[in-house]
């Protein structure tokens, strides 16, 4: 292995000297010795970047990368931070909090009535006067298979729905209707 490296290094050394001789013979009026030394130095530095590291017997080049941290990015929020109400935020800003409130309520009350949704959202800080909820029973007095509830935030609504016919709990952000409300059809009066 050492002979191969010596032979390889010797070939490079002869190539460097030959290159400087050719370069030196083409330039007249300059000190050839200084030019040869400068040429050897330049080419030697160039070849040094291509040579194998002394600790690397396999002869593979080594590289060292240095990462510069991006200081322009905002610090990441902790992953376990619970969502919170954004008082001046949009409906989209508050959707995650809305969902977390309803999920917590559903964990303690698996078959809630409409009032349970409203009470949980009011307790979480949402504006009761901006809420709507559908009825718990049909016109025939039979329990409904899905309840819808909403909170209006400026010109948008967070609308939630839960029940067996809807496949469990779901929510969306939607624009307010032309009537200025969030839910279609008759809703229950929130008078408690």
mmCIF file of N, CA and C in Angstrom, residues 3-19 43 47:
data_model
loop_
_atom_site.group_PDB
_atom_site.id
_atom_site.type_symbol
_atom_site.label_atom_id
_atom_site.label_comp_id
_atom_site.label_asym_id
_atom_site.label_seq_id
_atom_site.Cartn_x
_atom_site.Cartn_y
_atom_site.Cartn_z
ATOM 1 N N UNK A 3 3.867 1.547 -1.207
ATOM 2 C CA UNK A 3 4.503 1.700 -2.520
ATOM 3 C C UNK A 3 3.552 2.349 -3.518
ATOM 4 N N UNK A 4 2.297 1.971 -3.411
ATOM 5 C CA UNK A 4 1.319 2.554 -4.335
ATOM 6 C C UNK A 4 1.201 4.049 -4.080
ATOM 7 N N UNK A 5 1.132 4.443 -2.818
ATOM 8 C CA UNK A 5 1.036 5.857 -2.485
ATOM 9 C C UNK A 5 2.306 6.598 -2.886
ATOM 10 N N UNK A 6 3.475 5.988 -2.634
ATOM 11 C CA UNK A 6 4.727 6.627 -3.034
ATOM 12 C C UNK A 6 4.799 6.781 -4.544
ATOM 13 N N UNK A 7 4.426 5.744 -5.274
ATOM 14 C CA UNK A 7 4.464 5.822 -6.733
ATOM 15 C C UNK A 7 3.489 6.886 -7.221
ATOM 16 N N UNK A 8 2.314 6.922 -6.602
ATOM 17 C CA UNK A 8 1.299 7.899 -6.985
ATOM 18 C C UNK A 8 1.784 9.315 -6.669
ATOM 19 N N UNK A 9 2.356 9.516 -5.505
ATOM 20 C CA UNK A 9 2.872 10.815 -5.103
ATOM 21 C C UNK A 9 4.047 11.220 -5.994
ATOM 22 N N UNK A 10 4.926 10.265 -6.324
ATOM 23 C CA UNK A 10 6.057 10.549 -7.206
ATOM 24 C C UNK A 10 5.591 10.976 -8.578
ATOM 25 N N UNK A 11 4.550 10.333 -9.093
ATOM 26 C CA UNK A 11 4.002 10.703 -10.399
ATOM 27 C C UNK A 11 3.462 12.122 -10.348
ATOM 28 N N UNK A 12 2.783 12.450 -9.271
ATOM 29 C CA UNK A 12 2.257 13.807 -9.137
ATOM 30 C C UNK A 12 3.398 14.821 -9.055
ATOM 31 N N UNK A 13 4.459 14.481 -8.309
ATOM 32 C CA UNK A 13 5.577 15.399 -8.134
ATOM 33 C C UNK A 13 6.234 15.653 -9.492
ATOM 34 N N UNK A 14 6.434 14.581 -10.285
ATOM 35 C CA UNK A 14 7.035 14.762 -11.604
ATOM 36 C C UNK A 14 6.120 15.596 -12.504
ATOM 37 N N UNK A 15 4.818 15.410 -12.393
ATOM 38 C CA UNK A 15 3.870 16.182 -13.204
ATOM 39 C C UNK A 15 3.912 17.652 -12.820
ATOM 40 N N UNK A 16 4.046 17.926 -11.551
ATOM 41 C CA UNK A 16 4.101 19.303 -11.086
ATOM 42 C C UNK A 16 5.361 19.972 -11.599
ATOM 43 N N UNK A 17 6.501 19.296 -11.499
ATOM 44 C CA UNK A 17 7.768 19.870 -11.971
ATOM 45 C C UNK A 17 7.728 20.061 -13.476
ATOM 46 N N UNK A 18 7.164 19.089 -14.191
ATOM 47 C CA UNK A 18 7.046 19.217 -15.643
ATOM 48 C C UNK A 18 6.168 20.387 -16.030
ATOM 49 N N UNK A 19 5.069 20.562 -15.294
ATOM 50 C CA UNK A 19 4.148 21.662 -15.595
ATOM 51 C C UNK A 19 4.818 23.005 -15.342
ATOM 52 N N UNK A 43 0.234 24.521 -7.498
ATOM 53 C CA UNK A 43 -0.222 23.193 -7.903
ATOM 54 C C UNK A 43 -0.187 22.246 -6.711
ATOM 55 N N UNK A 47 -3.319 20.121 -5.405
ATOM 56 C CA UNK A 47 -3.284 18.663 -5.269
ATOM 57 C C UNK A 47 -3.446 18.224 -3.830
#
